[in-house]
mmCIF file of C-alpha atoms and ligand atoms in Angstrom:
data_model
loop_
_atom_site.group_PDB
_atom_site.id
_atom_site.type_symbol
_atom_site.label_atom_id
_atom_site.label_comp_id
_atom_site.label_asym_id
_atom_site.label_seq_id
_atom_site.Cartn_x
_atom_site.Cartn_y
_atom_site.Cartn_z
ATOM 1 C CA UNK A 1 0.000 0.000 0.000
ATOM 2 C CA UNK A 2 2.970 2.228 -0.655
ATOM 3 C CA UNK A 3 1.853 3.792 -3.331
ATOM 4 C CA UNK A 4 -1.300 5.005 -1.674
ATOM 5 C CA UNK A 5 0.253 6.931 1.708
ATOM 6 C CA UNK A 6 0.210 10.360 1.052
ATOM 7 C CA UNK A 7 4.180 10.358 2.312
ATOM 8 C CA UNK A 8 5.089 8.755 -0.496
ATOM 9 C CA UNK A 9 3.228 10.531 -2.699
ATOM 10 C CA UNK A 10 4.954 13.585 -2.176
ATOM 11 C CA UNK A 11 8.199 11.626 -2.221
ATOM 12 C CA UNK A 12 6.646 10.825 -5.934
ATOM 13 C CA UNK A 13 8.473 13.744 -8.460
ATOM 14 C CA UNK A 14 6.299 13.899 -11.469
ATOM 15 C CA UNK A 15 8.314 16.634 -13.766
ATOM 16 C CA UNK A 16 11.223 14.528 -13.327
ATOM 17 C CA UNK A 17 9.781 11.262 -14.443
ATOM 18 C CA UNK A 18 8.148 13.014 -17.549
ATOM 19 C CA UNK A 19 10.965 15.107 -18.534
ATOM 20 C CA UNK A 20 12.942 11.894 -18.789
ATOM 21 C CA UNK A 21 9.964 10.469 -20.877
ATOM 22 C CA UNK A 22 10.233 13.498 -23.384
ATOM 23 C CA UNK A 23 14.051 12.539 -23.244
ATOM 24 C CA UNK A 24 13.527 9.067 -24.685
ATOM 25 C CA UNK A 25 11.036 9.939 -26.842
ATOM 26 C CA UNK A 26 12.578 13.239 -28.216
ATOM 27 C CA UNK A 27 16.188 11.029 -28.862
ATOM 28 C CA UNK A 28 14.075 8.538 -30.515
ATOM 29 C CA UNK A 29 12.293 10.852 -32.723
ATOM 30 C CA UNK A 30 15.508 12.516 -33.499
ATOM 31 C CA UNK A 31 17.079 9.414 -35.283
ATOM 32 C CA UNK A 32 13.709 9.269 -37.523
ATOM 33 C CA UNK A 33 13.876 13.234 -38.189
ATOM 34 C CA UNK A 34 17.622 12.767 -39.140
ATOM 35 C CA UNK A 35 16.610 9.754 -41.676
ATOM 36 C CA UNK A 36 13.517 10.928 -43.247
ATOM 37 C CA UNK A 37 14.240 14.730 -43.777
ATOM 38 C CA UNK A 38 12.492 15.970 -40.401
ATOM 39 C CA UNK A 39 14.206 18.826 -39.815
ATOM 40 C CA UNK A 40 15.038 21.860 -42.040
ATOM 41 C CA UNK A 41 17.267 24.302 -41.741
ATOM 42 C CA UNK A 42 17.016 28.534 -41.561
ATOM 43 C CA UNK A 43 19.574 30.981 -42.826
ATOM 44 C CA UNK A 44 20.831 34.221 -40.760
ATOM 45 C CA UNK A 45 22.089 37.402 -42.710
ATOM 46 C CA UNK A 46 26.036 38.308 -41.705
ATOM 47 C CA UNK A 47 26.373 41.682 -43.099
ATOM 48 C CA UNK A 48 29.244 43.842 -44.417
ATOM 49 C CA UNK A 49 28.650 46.492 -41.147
ATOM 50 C CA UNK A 50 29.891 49.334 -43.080
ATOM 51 C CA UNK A 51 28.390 48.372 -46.432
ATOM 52 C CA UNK A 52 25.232 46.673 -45.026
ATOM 53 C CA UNK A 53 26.046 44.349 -48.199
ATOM 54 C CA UNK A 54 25.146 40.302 -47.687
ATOM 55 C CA UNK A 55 28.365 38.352 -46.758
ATOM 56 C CA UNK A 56 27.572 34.866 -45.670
ATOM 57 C CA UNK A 57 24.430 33.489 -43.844
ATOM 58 C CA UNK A 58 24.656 31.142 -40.654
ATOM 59 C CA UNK A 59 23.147 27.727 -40.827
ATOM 60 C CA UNK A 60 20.303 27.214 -37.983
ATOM 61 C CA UNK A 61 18.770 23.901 -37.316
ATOM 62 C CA UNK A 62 15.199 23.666 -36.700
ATOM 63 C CA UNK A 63 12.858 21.018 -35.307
ATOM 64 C CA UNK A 64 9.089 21.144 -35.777
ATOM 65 C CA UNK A 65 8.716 17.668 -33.999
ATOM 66 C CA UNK A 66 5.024 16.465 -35.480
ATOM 67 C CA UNK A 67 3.099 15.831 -31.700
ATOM 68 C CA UNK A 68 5.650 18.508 -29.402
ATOM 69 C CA UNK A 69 5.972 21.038 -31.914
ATOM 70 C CA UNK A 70 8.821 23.659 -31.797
ATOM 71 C CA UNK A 71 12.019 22.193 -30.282
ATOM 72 C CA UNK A 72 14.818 24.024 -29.869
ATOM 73 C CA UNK A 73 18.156 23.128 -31.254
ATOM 74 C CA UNK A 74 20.231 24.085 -27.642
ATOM 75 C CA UNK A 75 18.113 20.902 -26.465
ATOM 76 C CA UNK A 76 18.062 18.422 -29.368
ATOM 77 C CA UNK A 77 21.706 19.441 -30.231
ATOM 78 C CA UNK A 78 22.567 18.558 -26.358
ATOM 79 C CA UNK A 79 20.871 15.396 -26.870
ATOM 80 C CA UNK A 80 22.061 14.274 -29.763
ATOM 81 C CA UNK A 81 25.424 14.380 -28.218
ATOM 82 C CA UNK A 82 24.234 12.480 -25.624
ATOM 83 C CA UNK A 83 22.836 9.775 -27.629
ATOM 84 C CA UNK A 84 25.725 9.255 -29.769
ATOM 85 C CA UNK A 85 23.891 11.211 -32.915
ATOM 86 C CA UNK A 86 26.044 14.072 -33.270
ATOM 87 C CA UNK A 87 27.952 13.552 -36.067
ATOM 88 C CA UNK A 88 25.018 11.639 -38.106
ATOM 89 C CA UNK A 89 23.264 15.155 -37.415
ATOM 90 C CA UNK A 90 26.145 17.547 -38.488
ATOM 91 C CA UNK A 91 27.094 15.105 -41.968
ATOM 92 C CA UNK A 92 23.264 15.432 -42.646
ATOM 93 C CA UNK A 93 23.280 19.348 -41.792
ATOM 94 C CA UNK A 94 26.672 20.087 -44.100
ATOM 95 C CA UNK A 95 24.850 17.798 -46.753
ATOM 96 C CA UNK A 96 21.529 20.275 -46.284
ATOM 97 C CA UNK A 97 23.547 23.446 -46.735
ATOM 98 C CA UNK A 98 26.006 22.488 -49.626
ATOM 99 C CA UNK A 99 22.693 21.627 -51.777
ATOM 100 C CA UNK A 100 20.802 24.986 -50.294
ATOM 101 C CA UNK A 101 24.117 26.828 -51.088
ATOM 102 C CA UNK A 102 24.122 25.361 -54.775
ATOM 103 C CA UNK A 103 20.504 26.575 -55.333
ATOM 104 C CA UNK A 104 20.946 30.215 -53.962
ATOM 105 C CA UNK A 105 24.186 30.746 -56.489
ATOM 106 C CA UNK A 106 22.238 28.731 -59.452
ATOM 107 C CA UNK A 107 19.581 31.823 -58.363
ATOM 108 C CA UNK A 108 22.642 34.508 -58.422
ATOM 109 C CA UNK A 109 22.149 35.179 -54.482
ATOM 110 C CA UNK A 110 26.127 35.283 -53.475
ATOM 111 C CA UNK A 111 26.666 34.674 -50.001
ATOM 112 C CA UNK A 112 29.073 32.493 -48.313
ATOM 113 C CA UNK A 113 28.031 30.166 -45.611
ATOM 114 C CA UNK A 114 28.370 29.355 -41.976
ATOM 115 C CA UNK A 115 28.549 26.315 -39.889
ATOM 116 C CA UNK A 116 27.821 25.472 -36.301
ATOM 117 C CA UNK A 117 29.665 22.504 -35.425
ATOM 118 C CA UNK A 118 29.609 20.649 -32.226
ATOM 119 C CA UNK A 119 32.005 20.469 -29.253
ATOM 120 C CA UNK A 120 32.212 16.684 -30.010
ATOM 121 C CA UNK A 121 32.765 17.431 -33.845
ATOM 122 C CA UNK A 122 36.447 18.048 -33.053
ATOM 123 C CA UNK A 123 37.294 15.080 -32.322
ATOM 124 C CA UNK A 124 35.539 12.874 -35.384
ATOM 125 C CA UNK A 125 38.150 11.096 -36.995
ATOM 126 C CA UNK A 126 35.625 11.633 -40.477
ATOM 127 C CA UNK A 127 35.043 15.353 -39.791
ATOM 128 C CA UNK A 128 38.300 16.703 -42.660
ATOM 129 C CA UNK A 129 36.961 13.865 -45.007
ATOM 130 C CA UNK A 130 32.815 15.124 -44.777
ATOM 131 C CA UNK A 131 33.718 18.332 -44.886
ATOM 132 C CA UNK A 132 36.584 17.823 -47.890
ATOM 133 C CA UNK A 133 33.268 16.005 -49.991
ATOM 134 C CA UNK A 134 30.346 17.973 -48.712
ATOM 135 C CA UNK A 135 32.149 21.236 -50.323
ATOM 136 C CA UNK A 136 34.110 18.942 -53.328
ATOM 137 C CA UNK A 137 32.480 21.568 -55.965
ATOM 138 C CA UNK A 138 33.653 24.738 -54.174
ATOM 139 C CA UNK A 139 37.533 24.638 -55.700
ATOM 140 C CA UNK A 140 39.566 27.705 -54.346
ATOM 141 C CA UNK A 141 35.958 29.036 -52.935
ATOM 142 C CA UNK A 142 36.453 27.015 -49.681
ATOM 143 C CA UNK A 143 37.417 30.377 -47.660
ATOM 144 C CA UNK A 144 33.576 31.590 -47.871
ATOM 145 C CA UNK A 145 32.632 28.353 -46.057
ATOM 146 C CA UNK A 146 33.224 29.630 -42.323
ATOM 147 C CA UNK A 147 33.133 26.976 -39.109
ATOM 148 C CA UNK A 148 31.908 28.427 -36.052
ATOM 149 C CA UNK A 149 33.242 26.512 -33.104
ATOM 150 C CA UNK A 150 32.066 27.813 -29.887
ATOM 151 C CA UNK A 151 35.066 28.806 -27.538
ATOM 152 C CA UNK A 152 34.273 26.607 -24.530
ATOM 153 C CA UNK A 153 34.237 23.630 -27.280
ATOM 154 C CA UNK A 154 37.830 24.777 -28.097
ATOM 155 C CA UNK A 155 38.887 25.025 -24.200
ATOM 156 C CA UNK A 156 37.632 21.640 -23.819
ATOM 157 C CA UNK A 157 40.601 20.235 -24.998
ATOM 158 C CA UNK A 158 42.832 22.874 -26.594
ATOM 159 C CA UNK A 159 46.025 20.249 -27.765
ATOM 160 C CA UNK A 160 43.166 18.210 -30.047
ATOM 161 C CA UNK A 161 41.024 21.210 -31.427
ATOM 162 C CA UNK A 162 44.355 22.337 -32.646
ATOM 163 C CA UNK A 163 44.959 19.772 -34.133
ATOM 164 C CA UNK A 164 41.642 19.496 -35.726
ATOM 165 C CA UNK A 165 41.450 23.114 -36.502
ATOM 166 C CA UNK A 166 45.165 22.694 -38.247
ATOM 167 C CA UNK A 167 43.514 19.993 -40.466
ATOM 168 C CA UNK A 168 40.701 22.067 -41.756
ATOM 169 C CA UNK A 169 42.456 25.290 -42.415
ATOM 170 C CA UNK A 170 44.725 23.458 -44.917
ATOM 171 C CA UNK A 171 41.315 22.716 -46.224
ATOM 172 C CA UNK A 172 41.092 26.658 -47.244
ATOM 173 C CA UNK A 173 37.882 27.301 -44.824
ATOM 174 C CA UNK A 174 37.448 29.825 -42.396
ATOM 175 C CA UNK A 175 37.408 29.108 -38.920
ATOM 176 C CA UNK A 176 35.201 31.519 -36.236
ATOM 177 C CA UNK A 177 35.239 31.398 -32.524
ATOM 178 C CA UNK A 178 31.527 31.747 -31.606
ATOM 179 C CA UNK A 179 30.112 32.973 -28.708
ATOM 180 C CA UNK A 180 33.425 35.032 -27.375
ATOM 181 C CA UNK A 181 33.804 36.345 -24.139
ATOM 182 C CA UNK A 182 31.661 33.134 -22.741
ATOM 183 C CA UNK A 183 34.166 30.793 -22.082
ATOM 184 C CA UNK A 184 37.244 31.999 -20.298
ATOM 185 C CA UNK A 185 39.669 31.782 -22.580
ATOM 186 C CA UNK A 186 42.682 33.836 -22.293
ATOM 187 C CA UNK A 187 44.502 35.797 -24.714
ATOM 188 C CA UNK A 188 47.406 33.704 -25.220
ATOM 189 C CA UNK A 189 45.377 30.945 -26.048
ATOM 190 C CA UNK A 190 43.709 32.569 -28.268
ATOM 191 C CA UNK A 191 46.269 33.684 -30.109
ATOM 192 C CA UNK A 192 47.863 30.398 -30.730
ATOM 193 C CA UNK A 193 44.896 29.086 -32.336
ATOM 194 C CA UNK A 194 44.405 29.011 -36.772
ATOM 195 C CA UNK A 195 41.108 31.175 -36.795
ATOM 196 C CA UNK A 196 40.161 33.961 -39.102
ATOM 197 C CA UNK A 197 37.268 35.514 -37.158
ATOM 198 C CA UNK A 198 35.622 36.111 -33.688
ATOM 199 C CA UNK A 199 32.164 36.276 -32.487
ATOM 200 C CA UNK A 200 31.246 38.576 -30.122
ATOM 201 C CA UNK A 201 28.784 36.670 -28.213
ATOM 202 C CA UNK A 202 25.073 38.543 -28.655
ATOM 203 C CA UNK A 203 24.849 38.566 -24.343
ATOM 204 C CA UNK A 204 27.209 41.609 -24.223
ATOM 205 C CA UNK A 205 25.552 43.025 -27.847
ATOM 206 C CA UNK A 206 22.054 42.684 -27.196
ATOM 207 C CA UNK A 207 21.784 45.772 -24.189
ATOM 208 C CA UNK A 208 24.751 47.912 -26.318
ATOM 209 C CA UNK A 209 22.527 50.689 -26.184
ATOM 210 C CA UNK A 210 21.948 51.176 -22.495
ATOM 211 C CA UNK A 211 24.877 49.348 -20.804
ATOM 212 C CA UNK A 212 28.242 51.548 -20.619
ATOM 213 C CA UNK A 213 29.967 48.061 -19.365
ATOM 214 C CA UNK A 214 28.636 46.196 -22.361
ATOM 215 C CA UNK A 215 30.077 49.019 -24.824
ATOM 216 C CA UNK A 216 33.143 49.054 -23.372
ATOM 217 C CA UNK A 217 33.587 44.870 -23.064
ATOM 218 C CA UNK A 218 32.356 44.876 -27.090
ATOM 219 C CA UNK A 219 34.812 48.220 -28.155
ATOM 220 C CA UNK A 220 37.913 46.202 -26.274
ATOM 221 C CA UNK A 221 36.906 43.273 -27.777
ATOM 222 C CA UNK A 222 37.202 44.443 -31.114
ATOM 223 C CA UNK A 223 40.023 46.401 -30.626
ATOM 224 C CA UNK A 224 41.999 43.165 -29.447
ATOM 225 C CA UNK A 225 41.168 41.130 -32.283
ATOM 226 C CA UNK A 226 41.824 43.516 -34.698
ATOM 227 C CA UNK A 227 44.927 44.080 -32.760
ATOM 228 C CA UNK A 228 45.547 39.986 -33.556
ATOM 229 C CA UNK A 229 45.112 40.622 -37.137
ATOM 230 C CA UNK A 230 40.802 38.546 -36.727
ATOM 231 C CA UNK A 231 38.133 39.738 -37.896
ATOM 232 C CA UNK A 232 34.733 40.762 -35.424
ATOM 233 C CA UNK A 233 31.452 39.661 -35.707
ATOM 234 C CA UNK A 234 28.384 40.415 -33.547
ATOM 235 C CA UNK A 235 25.494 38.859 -33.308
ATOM 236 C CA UNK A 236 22.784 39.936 -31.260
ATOM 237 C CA UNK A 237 21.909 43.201 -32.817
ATOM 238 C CA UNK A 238 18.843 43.974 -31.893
ATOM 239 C CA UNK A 239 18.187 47.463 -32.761
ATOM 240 C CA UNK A 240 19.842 51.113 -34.724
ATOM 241 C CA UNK A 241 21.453 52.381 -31.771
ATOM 242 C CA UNK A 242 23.590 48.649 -31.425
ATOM 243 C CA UNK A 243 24.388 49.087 -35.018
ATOM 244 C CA UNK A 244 25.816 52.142 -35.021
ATOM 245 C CA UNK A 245 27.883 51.477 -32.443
ATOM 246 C CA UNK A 246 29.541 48.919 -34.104
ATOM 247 C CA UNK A 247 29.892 50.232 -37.188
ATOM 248 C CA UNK A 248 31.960 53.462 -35.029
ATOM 249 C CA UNK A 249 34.050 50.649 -33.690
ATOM 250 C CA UNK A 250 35.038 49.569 -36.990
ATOM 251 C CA UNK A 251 32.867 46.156 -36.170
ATOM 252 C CA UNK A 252 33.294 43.512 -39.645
ATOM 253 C CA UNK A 253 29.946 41.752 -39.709
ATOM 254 C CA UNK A 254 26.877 41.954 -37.926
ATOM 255 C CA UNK A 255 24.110 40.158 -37.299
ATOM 256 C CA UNK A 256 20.612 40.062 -35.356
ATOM 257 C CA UNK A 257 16.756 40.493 -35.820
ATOM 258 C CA UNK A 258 17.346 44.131 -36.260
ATOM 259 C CA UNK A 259 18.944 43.445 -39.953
ATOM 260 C CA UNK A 260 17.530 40.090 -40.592
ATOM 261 C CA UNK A 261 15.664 36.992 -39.160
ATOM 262 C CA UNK A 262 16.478 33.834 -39.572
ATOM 263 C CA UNK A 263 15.105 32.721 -43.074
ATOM 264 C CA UNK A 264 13.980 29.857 -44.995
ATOM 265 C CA UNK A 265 16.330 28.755 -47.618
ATOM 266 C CA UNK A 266 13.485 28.857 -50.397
ATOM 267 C CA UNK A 267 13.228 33.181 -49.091
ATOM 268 C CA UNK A 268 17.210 33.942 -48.906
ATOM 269 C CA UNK A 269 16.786 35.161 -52.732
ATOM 270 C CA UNK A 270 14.107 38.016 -51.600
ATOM 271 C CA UNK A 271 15.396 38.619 -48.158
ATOM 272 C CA UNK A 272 19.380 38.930 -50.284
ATOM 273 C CA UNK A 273 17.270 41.538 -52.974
ATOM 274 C CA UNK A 274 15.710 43.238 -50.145
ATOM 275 C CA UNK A 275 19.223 43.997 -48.040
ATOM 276 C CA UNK A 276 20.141 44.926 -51.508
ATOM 277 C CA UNK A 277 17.629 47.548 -51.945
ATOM 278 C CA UNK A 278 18.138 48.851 -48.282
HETATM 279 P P1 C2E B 301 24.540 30.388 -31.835
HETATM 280 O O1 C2E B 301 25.462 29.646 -32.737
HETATM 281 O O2 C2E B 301 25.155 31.380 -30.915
HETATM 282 O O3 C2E B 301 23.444 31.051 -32.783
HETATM 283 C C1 C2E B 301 22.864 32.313 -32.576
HETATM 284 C C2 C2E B 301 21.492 32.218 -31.966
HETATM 285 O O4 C2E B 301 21.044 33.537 -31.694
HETATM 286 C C3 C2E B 301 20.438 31.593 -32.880
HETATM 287 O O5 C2E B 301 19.498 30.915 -32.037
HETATM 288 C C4 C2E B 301 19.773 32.830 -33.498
HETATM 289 O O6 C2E B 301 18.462 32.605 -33.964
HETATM 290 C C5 C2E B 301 19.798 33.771 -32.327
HETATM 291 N N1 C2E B 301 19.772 35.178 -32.717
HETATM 292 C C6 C2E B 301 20.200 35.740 -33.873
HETATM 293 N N2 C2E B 301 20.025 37.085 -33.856
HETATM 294 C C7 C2E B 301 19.469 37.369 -32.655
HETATM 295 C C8 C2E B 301 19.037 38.604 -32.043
HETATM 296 O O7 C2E B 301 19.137 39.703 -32.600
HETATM 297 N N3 C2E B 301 18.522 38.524 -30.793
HETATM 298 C C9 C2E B 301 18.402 37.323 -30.133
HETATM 299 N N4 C2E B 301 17.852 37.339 -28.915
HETATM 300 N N5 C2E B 301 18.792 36.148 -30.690
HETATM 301 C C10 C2E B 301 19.331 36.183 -31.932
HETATM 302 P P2 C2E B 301 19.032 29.415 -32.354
HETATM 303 O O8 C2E B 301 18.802 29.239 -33.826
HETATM 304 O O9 C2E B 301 17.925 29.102 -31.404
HETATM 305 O O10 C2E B 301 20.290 28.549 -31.993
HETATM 306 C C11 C2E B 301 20.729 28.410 -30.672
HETATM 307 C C12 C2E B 301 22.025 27.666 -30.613
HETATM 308 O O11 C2E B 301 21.853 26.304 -31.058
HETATM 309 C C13 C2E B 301 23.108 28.244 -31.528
HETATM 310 O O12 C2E B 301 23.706 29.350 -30.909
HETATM 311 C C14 C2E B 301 24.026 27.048 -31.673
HETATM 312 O O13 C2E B 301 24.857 26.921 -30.533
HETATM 313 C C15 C2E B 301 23.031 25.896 -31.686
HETATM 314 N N6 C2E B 301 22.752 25.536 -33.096
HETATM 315 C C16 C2E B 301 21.832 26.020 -33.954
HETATM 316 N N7 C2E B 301 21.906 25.410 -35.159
HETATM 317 C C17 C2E B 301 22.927 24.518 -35.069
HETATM 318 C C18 C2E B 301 23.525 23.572 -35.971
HETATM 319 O O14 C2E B 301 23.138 23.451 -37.159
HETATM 320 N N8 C2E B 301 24.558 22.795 -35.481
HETATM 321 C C19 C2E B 301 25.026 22.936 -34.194
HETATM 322 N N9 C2E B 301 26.042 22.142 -33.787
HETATM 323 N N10 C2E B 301 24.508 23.827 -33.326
HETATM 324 C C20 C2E B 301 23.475 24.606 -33.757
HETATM 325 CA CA1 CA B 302 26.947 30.286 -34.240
HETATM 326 CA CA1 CA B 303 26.003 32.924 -29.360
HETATM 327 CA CA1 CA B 304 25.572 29.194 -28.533
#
């Protein structure tokens, strides 16, 4: 009769129980998603921040899971590393974007693309090889394919992302440290690793227009990698006063709702003519 006394009923934890059913089910789901073309991706703007001109868009992941709706991609990205998915995921999102990315320049948009990649993608002995045939057709083009790899991901083990990150620069793509100034790396780190750009991460970019601390972390910021020869990024623009900003800090690219949503690849063509016509 256990089950009955109200003690241990309130012993009983119900949200814990169910979130660990939507686990299961979710890391089920995700294999059949992965197979049968159940997700779909969305393309972010980067823009020239002097020009406003379209330089690359950033691949986003989306899961409209058929009974739960709207997942997000922190939590099925989390648990596909979990599950062992990962890298079935990321081969089936390069393979997405290469054949998005041939459409858009069959349709004369011109825009480079960027990739998220997971911390676990750094050490996948077939990550050079997918990445080598995923972007075959690209010849001397492979600089406007950029890799963001967050900067905790590179901390986690700095003597193999090197190595990694060695590998696919003498591929010819770009490599971007996302979400900067998030992960406690320091300076001489930094400096020892092969990337191209950083990525000011959008927590110290979204308040820019209220928070003196903010502007100066973000000015510094850009000062220092410009100072190590990187280029900037922000993301997290959110509204004219951010932008300008940036732009007077001689900021590369920016991104955020303010200049662009995320878009379906099918829109990138209007959303690319309407930047244009800005
Ligand atoms: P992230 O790489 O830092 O991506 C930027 C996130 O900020 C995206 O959220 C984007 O929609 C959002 N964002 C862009 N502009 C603004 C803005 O102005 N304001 C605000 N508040 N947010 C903005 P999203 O798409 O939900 O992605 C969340 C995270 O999930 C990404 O963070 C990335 O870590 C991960 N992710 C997304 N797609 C992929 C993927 O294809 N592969 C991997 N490995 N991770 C992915
Ligand atoms: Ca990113
Ligand atoms: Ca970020
Ligand atoms: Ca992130």
């Amino acid at each position: 009769q256990a089950e009955a006394h109200p003690e241990a009923f309130t012993r009983y934890k119900p949200g814990q129980d169910e979130s660990h059913l939507r686990e299961l089910k979710l890391v089920t789901d995700l294999h059949t998603a992965i197979l049968n073309n159940g997700l779909h991706m969305n393309y972010q703007p980067k823009l020239n921040s002097q020009t406003g001109e379209l330089v690359q868009v950033e691949a986003l992941v989306r899961w409209i899971h058929p009974e739960l709706g709207f997942i997000s991609p922190e939590e099925f990205i989390f648990l596909a590393e979990q599950s062992g998915q990962i890298h079935d995921l990321t081969a089936h999102i390069l393979q997405r974007v290469a054949s998005d990315a041939r459409r858009w320049h069959e349709q004369g948009v011109d825009a480079g693309v960027a990739i998220n990649l997971s911390a676990m993608d750094l050490t996948w002995p077939a990550l050079i090889q997918h990445i080598g045939d995923t972007f075959e057709g690209w010849h001397h083009n492979l600089e406007r394919v950029t890799l963001e790899v967050t900067e905790s991901a590179l901390m986690e083990d700095p003597e193999e992302a090197m190595a990694t990150l060695n590998r696919l620069r003498e591929l010819g793509v770009t490599l971007s440290v996302d979400d900067f100034g998030t992960g406690y790396s320091s300076l001489s780190q930094l400096r020892k690793l092969p990337v191209q750009e950083l990525k000011i991460d959008k927590s110290f970019v979204l308040r820019l227009d209220t928070e003196p601390q903010d502007q100066l972390i973000v000015r510094s910021t850009i000062d220092m990698a410009h100072g190590l020869g990187l280029k900037v990024v922000a993301e997290g623009i959110e509204n004219l006063e951010a932008w300008r900003l940036l732009q007077h800090w001689g900021c590369n690219l920016a991104q955020g709702f303010y200049l662009s949503r995320p878009v379906a690849p099918e829109d990138l063509p209007e959303t690319a003519r309407a930047l244009a016509d800005r």
